[in-house]
Structures are given as structure tokens and as C-alpha cells.
Short mmCIF file of C-alpha atoms and ligand atoms in Angstrom, two decimals:
data_model
loop_
_atom_site.label_atom_id
_atom_site.label_comp_id
_atom_site.label_asym_id
_atom_site.label_seq_id
_atom_site.Cartn_x
_atom_site.Cartn_y
_atom_site.Cartn_z
CA UNK A 1 275.06 117.62 85.68
CA UNK A 2 275.77 120.66 88.85
CA UNK A 3 277.31 122.58 86.32
CA UNK A 4 273.45 122.91 84.47
CA UNK A 5 272.27 122.17 87.91
CA UNK A 6 273.69 125.61 89.03
CA UNK A 7 271.95 127.63 86.63
CA UNK A 8 267.92 126.45 88.44
CA UNK A 9 268.81 126.23 91.35
CA UNK A 10 269.79 128.91 94.28
CA UNK A 11 272.02 126.50 96.17
CA UNK A 12 272.23 123.81 98.27
CA UNK A 13 271.94 125.87 101.56
CA UNK A 14 269.25 128.05 102.85
CA UNK A 15 271.32 131.51 103.53
CA UNK A 16 272.77 130.13 99.26
CA UNK A 17 269.07 131.53 98.73
CA UNK A 18 267.92 134.00 101.53
CA UNK A 19 270.88 136.01 99.68
CA UNK A 20 270.11 134.32 95.78
CA UNK A 21 265.36 135.82 96.98
CA UNK A 22 267.31 139.08 98.41
CA UNK A 23 269.18 139.71 94.99
CA UNK A 24 265.95 139.57 93.12
CA UNK A 25 264.02 141.47 95.98
CA UNK A 26 266.66 144.21 94.31
CA UNK A 27 265.21 144.19 90.92
CA UNK A 28 262.36 144.20 91.93
CA UNK A 29 260.88 140.67 92.05
CA UNK A 30 259.54 138.75 94.88
CA UNK A 31 260.01 134.93 95.18
CA UNK A 32 258.87 131.65 96.43
CA UNK A 33 260.77 128.96 98.40
CA UNK A 34 261.89 125.64 97.94
CA UNK A 35 263.50 122.92 99.88
CA UNK A 36 264.26 120.73 96.93
CA UNK A 37 263.15 116.95 97.81
CA UNK A 38 259.76 114.47 97.01
CA UNK A 39 258.74 110.93 97.06
CA UNK A 40 260.16 110.83 100.87
CA UNK A 41 258.84 106.94 102.54
CA UNK A 42 260.52 107.42 105.66
CA UNK A 43 257.80 108.91 108.19
CA UNK A 44 261.12 110.74 110.16
CA UNK A 45 262.39 112.11 107.42
CA UNK A 46 258.61 113.74 106.32
CA UNK A 47 259.37 115.20 109.89
CA UNK A 48 262.53 116.57 109.08
CA UNK A 49 261.14 117.99 105.96
CA UNK A 50 258.69 120.13 107.51
CA UNK A 51 260.92 121.51 110.28
CA UNK A 52 263.65 122.77 107.64
CA UNK A 53 260.60 124.48 106.27
CA UNK A 54 259.63 126.15 109.13
CA UNK A 55 263.17 127.24 109.33
CA UNK A 56 263.33 128.36 105.72
CA UNK A 57 260.24 130.15 106.76
CA UNK A 58 261.45 131.36 109.58
CA UNK A 59 264.54 133.12 108.18
CA UNK A 60 261.88 134.67 105.39
CA UNK A 61 260.64 136.82 107.55
CA UNK A 62 263.17 137.28 109.95
CA UNK A 63 264.85 138.74 106.61
CA UNK A 64 261.69 140.73 106.26
CA UNK A 65 261.69 139.09 102.02
CA UNK A 66 258.51 139.00 99.84
CA UNK A 67 258.44 135.73 99.98
CA UNK A 68 256.34 132.59 100.39
CA UNK A 69 256.90 128.75 101.25
CA UNK A 70 255.78 126.07 98.42
CA UNK A 71 255.99 122.66 99.16
CA UNK A 72 255.70 119.40 97.16
CA UNK A 73 252.48 116.95 98.79
CA UNK A 74 255.41 113.91 98.65
CA UNK A 75 257.87 115.50 100.51
CA UNK A 76 256.10 115.66 103.74
CA UNK A 77 254.64 112.56 103.37
CA UNK A 78 252.01 111.75 100.92
CA UNK A 79 252.68 108.49 99.91
CA UNK A 80 253.30 107.54 103.79
CA UNK A 81 250.04 108.42 104.63
CA UNK A 82 247.70 111.03 103.52
CA UNK A 83 247.07 111.89 107.29
CA UNK A 84 250.50 112.64 107.55
CA UNK A 85 250.62 115.04 105.18
CA UNK A 86 248.21 117.09 106.44
CA UNK A 87 249.77 116.80 109.63
CA UNK A 88 252.92 118.12 108.27
CA UNK A 89 251.31 120.78 105.98
CA UNK A 90 248.87 122.18 108.35
CA UNK A 91 251.73 122.49 111.25
CA UNK A 92 254.27 124.34 107.77
CA UNK A 93 250.50 126.31 107.24
CA UNK A 94 250.59 127.45 110.82
CA UNK A 95 254.16 128.60 111.36
CA UNK A 96 253.19 130.38 108.68
CA UNK A 97 250.41 131.88 109.47
CA UNK A 98 251.92 133.17 111.54
CA UNK A 99 255.07 135.08 110.63
CA UNK A 100 251.73 136.14 107.68
CA UNK A 101 253.14 134.00 104.96
CA UNK A 102 251.68 132.46 102.15
CA UNK A 103 251.88 128.25 101.58
CA UNK A 104 251.58 126.69 98.30
CA UNK A 105 250.70 122.84 98.40
CA UNK A 106 252.60 121.90 94.65
CA UNK A 107 250.88 118.94 92.60
CA UNK A 108 252.96 116.16 91.45
CA UNK A 109 252.35 113.72 89.29
CA UNK A 110 248.55 111.85 88.55
CA UNK A 111 249.42 109.24 91.26
CA UNK A 112 248.99 111.55 93.45
CA UNK A 113 246.17 113.92 92.51
CA UNK A 114 242.94 112.97 94.25
CA UNK A 115 245.10 112.64 98.53
CA UNK A 116 246.93 115.99 97.06
CA UNK A 117 243.52 117.76 96.12
CA UNK A 118 241.93 116.04 99.22
CA UNK A 119 244.49 117.08 101.98
CA UNK A 120 244.09 120.86 100.43
CA UNK A 121 240.63 120.93 100.61
CA UNK A 122 241.07 119.63 104.48
CA UNK A 123 243.99 122.31 105.02
CA UNK A 124 241.67 125.55 103.40
CA UNK A 125 239.31 124.60 106.12
CA UNK A 126 241.65 125.25 109.04
CA UNK A 127 243.94 128.22 107.20
CA UNK A 128 243.20 130.83 105.29
CA UNK A 129 246.95 131.56 103.86
CA UNK A 130 246.86 128.09 102.01
CA UNK A 131 246.72 127.90 97.97
CA UNK A 132 247.23 125.08 95.94
CA UNK A 133 248.23 124.13 92.08
CA UNK A 134 246.20 123.02 88.96
CA UNK A 135 248.15 120.90 85.65
CA UNK A 136 246.34 121.74 82.76
CA UNK A 137 247.53 118.65 81.06
CA UNK A 138 245.18 116.36 83.36
CA UNK A 139 241.86 116.37 81.31
CA UNK A 140 240.00 115.77 84.74
CA UNK A 141 241.57 119.72 85.77
CA UNK A 142 238.50 121.23 84.34
CA UNK A 143 236.06 119.37 86.61
CA UNK A 144 238.52 119.63 89.91
CA UNK A 145 237.72 123.06 89.86
CA UNK A 146 234.07 122.65 89.98
CA UNK A 147 234.90 120.34 92.63
CA UNK A 148 236.92 122.31 95.27
CA UNK A 149 234.35 123.71 97.50
CA UNK A 150 233.23 127.21 97.54
CA UNK A 151 235.12 130.04 99.42
CA UNK A 152 238.38 131.78 98.99
CA UNK A 153 240.82 130.01 96.64
CA UNK A 154 244.13 130.40 95.23
CA UNK A 155 245.71 128.98 92.16
CA UNK A 156 249.25 128.46 90.64
CA UNK A 157 248.26 127.09 86.56
CA UNK A 158 250.47 125.21 85.44
CA UNK A 159 250.49 123.27 82.21
CA UNK A 160 251.97 120.09 84.49
CA UNK A 161 255.77 119.00 84.22
CA UNK A 162 255.46 114.90 84.79
CA UNK A 163 254.87 113.44 81.84
CA UNK A 164 251.41 111.56 81.63
CA UNK A 165 250.04 108.80 80.16
CA UNK A 166 247.64 109.71 76.92
CA UNK A 167 244.21 108.34 78.39
CA UNK A 168 244.29 110.51 81.02
CA UNK A 169 246.31 113.81 79.15
CA UNK A 170 246.23 116.09 77.01
CA UNK A 171 249.92 115.47 75.00
CA UNK A 172 249.37 118.18 72.13
CA UNK A 173 250.94 121.38 73.33
CA UNK A 174 248.57 123.92 71.71
CA UNK A 175 245.66 121.93 73.81
CA UNK A 176 247.88 121.75 76.76
CA UNK A 177 248.24 125.80 76.20
CA UNK A 178 244.23 126.01 75.09
CA UNK A 179 243.01 124.08 78.13
CA UNK A 180 245.25 125.91 80.34
CA UNK A 181 243.34 129.36 79.06
CA UNK A 182 240.04 127.19 79.47
CA UNK A 183 240.91 126.29 83.39
CA UNK A 184 241.55 130.34 84.00
CA UNK A 185 239.16 131.65 81.95
CA UNK A 186 236.69 129.29 84.80
CA UNK A 187 239.01 130.15 87.69
CA UNK A 188 238.51 133.93 87.16
CA UNK A 189 234.15 133.31 86.62
CA UNK A 190 234.66 132.12 90.32
CA UNK A 191 237.07 134.67 91.57
CA UNK A 192 239.58 132.67 91.83
CA UNK A 193 243.40 134.24 93.18
CA UNK A 194 245.84 133.70 90.78
CA UNK A 195 249.45 132.83 89.54
CA UNK A 196 250.25 132.71 85.93
CA UNK A 197 253.23 130.24 86.30
CA UNK A 198 255.23 130.10 83.12
CA UNK A 199 257.34 131.34 80.54
CA UNK A 200 254.76 131.33 76.85
CA UNK A 201 254.57 134.16 76.41
CA UNK A 202 251.53 133.94 73.84
CA UNK A 203 250.10 131.69 76.82
CA UNK A 204 249.75 134.64 79.13
CA UNK A 205 248.98 137.08 76.73
CA UNK A 206 245.71 134.71 76.18
CA UNK A 207 245.47 135.14 80.10
CA UNK A 208 246.09 139.09 81.00
CA UNK A 209 243.39 139.39 78.10
CA UNK A 210 240.15 137.40 80.22
CA UNK A 211 241.58 139.11 82.61
CA UNK A 212 241.59 142.18 81.80
CA UNK A 213 238.26 141.62 80.54
CA UNK A 214 236.91 140.00 83.82
CA UNK A 215 238.17 143.53 85.07
CA UNK A 216 241.28 141.64 87.49
CA UNK A 217 242.88 145.05 88.09
CA UNK A 218 247.48 143.70 87.64
CA UNK A 219 247.46 143.39 91.60
CA UNK A 220 245.16 140.77 91.78
CA UNK A 221 247.29 138.22 89.53
CA UNK A 222 250.94 137.21 89.28
CA UNK A 223 253.38 135.89 86.96
CA UNK A 224 255.93 132.85 88.72
CA UNK A 225 259.10 131.98 86.47
CA UNK A 226 261.34 129.86 88.15
CA UNK A 227 264.97 130.51 88.52
CA UNK A 228 267.23 130.74 85.52
CA UNK A 229 264.48 130.47 83.16
CA UNK A 230 264.12 132.86 80.51
CA UNK A 231 265.12 135.78 82.25
CA UNK A 232 264.39 139.12 79.12
CA UNK A 233 260.32 137.24 79.74
CA UNK A 234 260.45 138.58 83.12
CA UNK A 235 261.77 142.75 82.32
CA UNK A 236 258.98 142.48 80.24
CA UNK A 237 256.59 141.57 82.42
CA UNK A 238 258.08 143.63 84.71
CA UNK A 239 257.97 146.41 82.79
CA UNK A 240 254.20 145.99 81.36
CA UNK A 241 253.05 146.75 85.14
CA UNK A 242 253.16 143.24 86.29
CA UNK A 243 254.58 141.29 88.99
CA UNK A 244 256.91 138.95 88.40
CA UNK A 245 257.78 135.81 91.12
CA UNK A 246 260.81 133.96 90.87
CA UNK A 247 261.05 130.09 92.26
CA UNK A 248 264.06 129.91 94.57
CA UNK A 249 264.54 125.99 94.43
CA UNK A 250 267.27 124.89 97.33
CA UNK A 251 268.57 121.66 98.98
CA UNK A 252 270.76 119.50 98.13
CA UNK A 253 268.45 117.07 96.55
CA UNK A 254 268.95 118.26 93.81
CA UNK A 255 268.93 115.41 91.24
CA UNK A 256 265.26 114.82 90.02
CA UNK A 257 264.95 118.11 90.22
CA UNK A 258 267.79 119.17 87.41
CA UNK A 259 266.65 116.28 85.23
CA UNK A 260 262.75 117.18 85.03
CA UNK A 261 264.37 120.74 84.09
CA UNK A 262 266.82 119.24 81.70
CA UNK A 263 264.50 117.02 80.02
CA UNK A 264 262.60 119.90 79.27
CA UNK A 265 264.63 121.69 77.85
CA UNK A 266 267.37 118.68 76.54
CA UNK A 267 268.85 122.29 74.10
CA UNK A 268 270.64 123.72 77.66
CA UNK A 269 272.63 120.09 77.98
CA UNK A 270 273.83 120.45 74.89
CA UNK A 271 274.48 124.42 75.49
CA UNK A 272 276.59 123.93 79.08
CA UNK A 273 278.87 120.90 77.01
CA UNK A 274 279.63 123.27 74.52
CA UNK A 275 281.06 125.86 76.72
CA UNK A 276 282.69 123.10 78.91
CA UNK A 277 284.98 121.90 75.89
CA UNK A 278 284.32 125.06 74.48
CA UNK A 279 282.98 123.79 71.09
CA UNK A 280 281.22 127.70 69.02
C1 FAD B 301 256.91 128.67 90.25
C2 FAD B 301 256.67 127.60 88.51
C3 FAD B 301 256.15 127.12 89.47
C4 FAD B 301 256.04 124.96 88.97
N1 FAD B 301 255.10 124.95 89.69
C5 FAD B 301 254.61 123.33 89.18
C6 FAD B 301 253.99 121.91 90.12
O1 FAD B 301 254.17 122.01 91.22
N2 FAD B 301 253.38 120.92 88.91
C7 FAD B 301 254.12 120.90 88.07
O2 FAD B 301 253.77 119.57 87.65
N3 FAD B 301 254.47 121.79 88.44
C8 FAD B 301 255.02 122.71 88.12
N4 FAD B 301 255.41 124.00 87.28
C9 FAD B 301 256.46 123.85 85.67
C10 FAD B 301 255.04 124.13 85.23
O3 FAD B 301 254.15 122.55 84.70
C11 FAD B 301 255.51 123.51 82.89
O4 FAD B 301 256.59 122.16 82.72
C12 FAD B 301 256.71 124.61 82.92
O5 FAD B 301 256.19 126.01 83.53
C13 FAD B 301 257.35 124.79 81.60
O6 FAD B 301 256.15 125.42 80.77
P1 FAD B 301 255.24 126.64 80.83
O7 FAD B 301 254.27 127.47 80.86
O8 FAD B 301 256.01 127.73 80.76
O9 FAD B 301 255.25 126.54 78.88
P2 FAD B 301 256.96 125.94 77.64
O10 FAD B 301 256.05 125.90 75.98
O11 FAD B 301 256.25 124.54 78.53
O12 FAD B 301 257.93 126.46 77.45
C14 FAD B 301 257.68 128.40 77.27
C15 FAD B 301 259.35 128.86 77.07
O13 FAD B 301 259.93 128.48 77.98
C16 FAD B 301 260.91 127.82 77.47
N5 FAD B 301 260.59 126.51 78.69
C17 FAD B 301 260.36 126.52 79.77
N6 FAD B 301 260.51 125.68 80.43
C18 FAD B 301 262.15 125.72 81.03
C19 FAD B 301 263.23 125.62 81.19
N7 FAD B 301 263.53 124.85 81.65
N8 FAD B 301 264.88 126.24 80.56
C20 FAD B 301 265.31 127.01 79.25
N9 FAD B 301 263.55 127.15 78.99
C21 FAD B 301 262.43 126.73 79.07
C22 FAD B 301 260.05 126.95 76.41
O14 FAD B 301 261.94 126.73 75.69
C23 FAD B 301 260.00 127.30 75.59
O15 FAD B 301 260.84 128.69 75.21
C24 FAD B 301 255.85 125.03 87.89
C25 FAD B 301 256.69 126.17 86.81
C26 FAD B 301 257.10 127.65 87.72
C27 FAD B 301 257.13 128.86 86.38
#
């Protein structure tokens, strides 16, 4: 499990994550830093997580890395209370603002969607350096785009990694992709800043078509990719003039993250087992 995780995770400590970010920067890729963890049910722990994030942000700024901070709502206490999550996000946002850094509110599984959007809307009123993640898998997302308050909006568009019930979400990969394109179309229409977080080159082509048709310059959007996933695509997109930002998770709490990644691509497990036991 740990060997599989090593592909997706920068390490257990902040210095390891910073080294990986510096390495990616040398290869022309800006980064996103994520402290692994989620589902915190103890307030003191949630407060300690927020401190980890402010320390990570300070370290990123002092190394002058082009990198922003990405935080899961239940890692800063959304399951305890929305007010706590708001307070801790606001603390991180303020700290990042002082350092000239951006903060992304991530999206988890559907029971947390309403709370996350409410926290994000509150944050957005007070902090200009905050963006959200939206998942095309959920039926609701296309309408959520209309429900978000007017004004500057920064969205990372994803398919959604959590397997959701068919009553509320697309389950067919083709429908998830179509919904992604529809969401991008709508977000471009309302002038949102966009991060296309995907490793699906066909989806990427459709999105680039929409952005080009809307006259969007290549510096008005970016691709975002996960550490360890489809590096050949990063190189291709970079060569075509697109910015490719890499998500760099780190921390001792790597098990849940790695399990989700392995479920997404079970072939990885076989690949690692073959290597470990020298199977051909
Ligand atoms: C920067 C970033 C941030 C994200 N943040 C969130 C978030 O906040 N909330 C959320 O729900 N989801 C998030 N995701 C995950 C996202 O929702 C998808 O689950 C994930 O990106 C896979 O979908 P895909 O668009 O790459 O398409 P897919 O069709 O799943 O994959 C396209 C191709 O990439 C390969 N691939 C995809 N994932 C892997 C992998 N792990 N290992 C090896 N190959 C792989 C596939 O085999 C396929 O060939 C994020 C993704 C990225 C890149």
C-alpha cells in the first residue's frame, strides 16, 4: 500500500512536499499543496489542521514557489459545524491573502455539498483569494452554477471522485463527461476563472474548443493534474502552450487518499505487485 502511495504522494512531511514542488517548478509546473486528511470529528484536531495549512502556506511563500493551497471541508471541521469550517477557512484565507496566495475549497461527497457551498459563499464575500471545486458527476451542479452569487468566481471543474448514488448523480462515464462540458460552457458564459482538473484528453479537447470559441487567452485558464497520473499528458499540454498545475498531497494521513486513487485505477495495484514479486 505504501509503495503504491509513493507514486501519488510527495511524502509524509512538509519539507518533502516543498522539494517536490521545487522539482516540478524546475520542470515548468506550478503546484497545489494539500495536507492529506479528512473527516475530522474533534475540534482541537481541526484547529491543528488549519495551523498546518498556514505553516505550509508560509513555507511555500518563503521558497517563492508558484503554488496555492487546497483544503477539504471535513478536514477543517465541516462535520463538526459549518461555523467552525468557516472560521478555519477564513483564518487560512486571511493568512494566504497576506502572502499573496490563493486558497481552494475542495468538494467531497454529496452529504457535504450544501454545507461546502454555503461556507464558500460566506468566504467569498470577505476574501477575493478563494475558489471552489464543482463535480460534473452530480445532477445538481449545473444548477449550482446559477445559484452561486454573482461576482468574480474561480472554479476547479472535476468529474468527482466519490461514487454517488444513481438517484442524484450520473454513473455513465459518457454522461459525466457531457455534463462536464455543459458546466464548462456555463462557467465560461458567466466569466468564471477556470481550472480544468482532468486527465481525460478527449474532454480536454472539448473544453479547449469552448475556451477558444469564447476568445479566452491561454493565461485565463489552466489544466490541473494529480501527482503521478499521466505525465505524458502534462508534457503534451505544456508543449501546446497550456499551463499545467500539479496537485501535490503530503502528510502522514495518506491511506484514505491512496485507497480512492487505487479504486479509480485498480491496474496500479497489479502493476506494483508484479514489480514487487518480479512477475512478468
Ligand atoms: C488537481 C485535481 C484536483 C481534484 N480535486 C477534486 C475534488 O476536490 N473533489 C473531487 O471529487 N475530485 C477531485 N479530483 C478528482 C476528479 O474528480 C477525478 O476523479 C479524477 O481527476 C479522475 O478523472 P479524470 O477527469 O482524470 O477522468 P478519467 O476518465 O477518470 O481518467 C482519464 C484517464 O486518466 C487515467 N487516470 C485517472 N485517474 C487516475 C489515477 N488515479 N491513476 C492512474 N490513472 C488515472 C485514467 O485511467 C484514464 O486513462 C481532482 C482531480 C485533480 C486532477
